[in-house]
Amino acid sequence: MATRSKKKVFSQPVLARSVRAKKKGERLTPVAREPSGVDALHAWFEAKGVRKVKVGAVDIDGVWRGKYISKDKFFSAAKSNLGFCDVVFGWDLADELLDNTKVTGWHTGYPDACAHVDVSSGRIIPWEPDTAAFLLDFVNADGSAYAPSPRQLLQKIGRRARDMGFLPKFGAEYEFFIFKETPQSLKEKGFQDLTPLTPGMFGYSWLRTSMNSGLVHALIDGCNAFGLDIEGFHTETGPGVFEAAIRYDDLEKAADKAALFKTVVKEICAKHGLTACFMAKVNAKLPGCSGHVHQSLWTLKGDRNTFHEAGAPGGMSQTMRHYLGGQVALMPELTALYWPTVNSYKRSVENTWAPTTATWGRENRTTAIRVIGDNPKAMRLEYRQLGADMNAYIGMAASLAAGLWGIENEVEPPPMCSGNGYEATAQPLPRSLKEAVALLSASERARELLGEDFVDHYVRTRQWEVRQYERAVTNWELERYMELI
């Protein structure tokens, strides 16, 4: 990727860090905080005029779950953790209670989980200037990481990369629709015949962004002020479709930025009476929405991109080839982690900029992975399979884990696709969530790389999602069969 960013995301000092577990099962306990650290945090609150705190974490579906707490409650939690009902791992994105989970349910009584405040994640919410936001990490009673938590999964894979001598640098870019709708109008219209922010197909439009400059600047400025560092923002082809590229960073910060970006866009749009949509496929006649993730591995000091090797074919080092080989090889069986919803698979259609097979190519946007750059600064992979509906923590963790597995096992990638990826002879990707979940459930490698407990819980949540869809009667069925069958 490009040169390392020297900009600090957070404006207050880092007060504590988690001990890095280097052995399987080793506890992740916070380092004891010095009084001066707490004093610094109090001073930061005072300087910023903070009166309230918002804490939260993403669930399996990538939905932010959080709450406001008082300053006193926050400082107590910063010292001794916070109780947070574990139902957030026992229901779906519509708050329907799952009937098949092991980690929580009626059989456990939905107790409080233990949530550790990541004090290094503090941000002032620009549109709520008296409120600070902090991210939570769920932990077990003994201080070990809570297996179903997506952020903890990402941290686990990040530690593995560093134990192998690599510093992962990631960056996400999102496509999304903006509609002139509110939650109330969406329901009143039955989610049909929605009015987009702008009409017609007009990708990279200078005009459309200027016509909506108030919103566009609010989004860019709001994200930047929140520490999300927008590198590019433009219209995509489609009515009311935009794309934003978030500046790359070290893995953990990049995932936080990507996960926060979606809720920031939704919140700012809501303040303008609009709705932002990150579904993978909103309309069958229009392209889907991507959530591409750029990736590279650097030395631990961050001074050299290990993906580049001078004199090697295309500048691709052996490390990069094996990383790529692992990703391509595991892509089908990990697809349920990349495409988490029933709707995700509607995006995977030939000639619509989304992959249908496990392929790679150099500067080839018809393949699942695009190799970019040929110099030490820019050499990277763009993982194009991921869509805008991804859970950023899970998508980044799974793709990194697959790449590291490729390095460990010296997996060579298949031949590069130099033409139309849709016509390539390659492993087909699953065509439905049900098929993808079956592959993930049977994958021993997924359980080895990501952990038995995480994969088991994730599979159960996706099996639930499939069952909800199989019971649903869609508008397509009503329109096709009601009168004529």
mmCIF file of N, CA and C in Angstrom, residues 49 58 88 106 205 229-230 242 259-260 279 286 297 320 339 357 367 376 417 430 433 443 472:
data_model
loop_
_atom_site.group_PDB
_atom_site.id
_atom_site.type_symbol
_atom_site.label_atom_id
_atom_site.label_comp_id
_atom_site.label_asym_id
_atom_site.label_seq_id
_atom_site.Cartn_x
_atom_site.Cartn_y
_atom_site.Cartn_z
ATOM 1 N N GLY A 49 -14.763 18.833 26.820
ATOM 2 C CA GLY A 49 -16.117 19.147 27.279
ATOM 3 C C GLY A 49 -17.044 17.950 27.255
ATOM 4 N N VAL A 58 -19.792 -4.324 17.734
ATOM 5 C CA VAL A 58 -20.602 -4.910 16.668
ATOM 6 C C VAL A 58 -20.929 -6.357 16.999
ATOM 7 N N VAL A 88 -27.014 -9.844 22.750
ATOM 8 C CA VAL A 88 -26.531 -9.339 21.468
ATOM 9 C C VAL A 88 -25.849 -10.432 20.660
ATOM 10 N N TRP A 106 -32.330 -19.066 26.275
ATOM 11 C CA TRP A 106 -33.188 -19.277 27.430
ATOM 12 C C TRP A 106 -32.525 -20.240 28.418
ATOM 13 N N SER A 205 -19.343 11.284 -11.205
ATOM 14 C CA SER A 205 -19.959 12.532 -11.633
ATOM 15 C C SER A 205 -19.479 13.714 -10.800
ATOM 16 N N ASP A 229 -10.706 9.074 8.192
ATOM 17 C CA ASP A 229 -9.737 9.395 7.131
ATOM 18 C C ASP A 229 -10.188 8.968 5.732
ATOM 19 N N ILE A 230 -11.070 9.756 5.140
ATOM 20 C CA ILE A 230 -11.564 9.454 3.797
ATOM 21 C C ILE A 230 -10.537 9.903 2.760
ATOM 22 N N PHE A 242 -22.948 5.992 -4.142
ATOM 23 C CA PHE A 242 -21.664 6.637 -3.870
ATOM 24 C C PHE A 242 -20.646 5.593 -3.449
ATOM 25 N N ALA A 259 -15.767 -0.641 10.199
ATOM 26 C CA ALA A 259 -17.013 -0.949 10.905
ATOM 27 C C ALA A 259 -17.749 0.315 11.320
ATOM 28 N N LEU A 260 -16.995 1.312 11.785
ATOM 29 C CA LEU A 260 -17.620 2.564 12.209
ATOM 30 C C LEU A 260 -18.154 3.369 11.036
ATOM 31 N N MET A 279 -26.820 -2.747 1.527
ATOM 32 C CA MET A 279 -27.142 -4.082 1.035
ATOM 33 C C MET A 279 -26.243 -4.435 -0.147
ATOM 34 N N LEU A 286 -29.528 -3.321 -11.317
ATOM 35 C CA LEU A 286 -28.387 -2.443 -11.065
ATOM 36 C C LEU A 286 -27.227 -3.242 -10.481
ATOM 37 N N LEU A 297 1.210 -7.070 3.646
ATOM 38 C CA LEU A 297 1.942 -7.443 4.852
ATOM 39 C C LEU A 297 3.289 -6.730 4.846
ATOM 40 N N MET A 320 3.944 -12.868 -1.101
ATOM 41 C CA MET A 320 2.696 -12.431 -1.705
ATOM 42 C C MET A 320 2.038 -13.564 -2.483
ATOM 43 N N TRP A 339 -19.728 -13.381 2.549
ATOM 44 C CA TRP A 339 -21.085 -13.072 2.079
ATOM 45 C C TRP A 339 -22.059 -13.568 3.143
ATOM 46 N N THR A 357 -16.289 -16.810 -9.400
ATOM 47 C CA THR A 357 -15.334 -17.897 -9.227
ATOM 48 C C THR A 357 -14.119 -17.412 -8.445
ATOM 49 N N THR A 367 -12.056 -10.349 -11.639
ATOM 50 C CA THR A 367 -11.627 -11.456 -10.789
ATOM 51 C C THR A 367 -11.964 -11.187 -9.327
ATOM 52 N N PRO A 376 7.500 -1.032 -4.240
ATOM 53 C CA PRO A 376 7.455 -1.313 -2.799
ATOM 54 C C PRO A 376 6.368 -0.576 -2.037
ATOM 55 N N CYS A 417 -5.520 -14.978 -14.143
ATOM 56 C CA CYS A 417 -6.544 -14.749 -15.159
ATOM 57 C C CYS A 417 -6.231 -13.431 -15.853
ATOM 58 N N PRO A 430 -19.917 -20.458 -3.959
ATOM 59 C CA PRO A 430 -21.275 -20.892 -3.610
ATOM 60 C C PRO A 430 -22.325 -19.934 -4.153
ATOM 61 N N LEU A 433 -26.532 -18.740 0.406
ATOM 62 C CA LEU A 433 -26.053 -18.779 1.772
ATOM 63 C C LEU A 433 -26.127 -20.199 2.324
ATOM 64 N N SER A 443 -15.754 -27.328 6.983
ATOM 65 C CA SER A 443 -14.366 -26.921 6.775
ATOM 66 C C SER A 443 -13.537 -27.096 8.052
ATOM 67 N N ALA A 472 -40.038 -17.390 4.351
ATOM 68 C CA ALA A 472 -40.606 -16.127 3.878
ATOM 69 C C ALA A 472 -41.314 -16.297 2.548
#
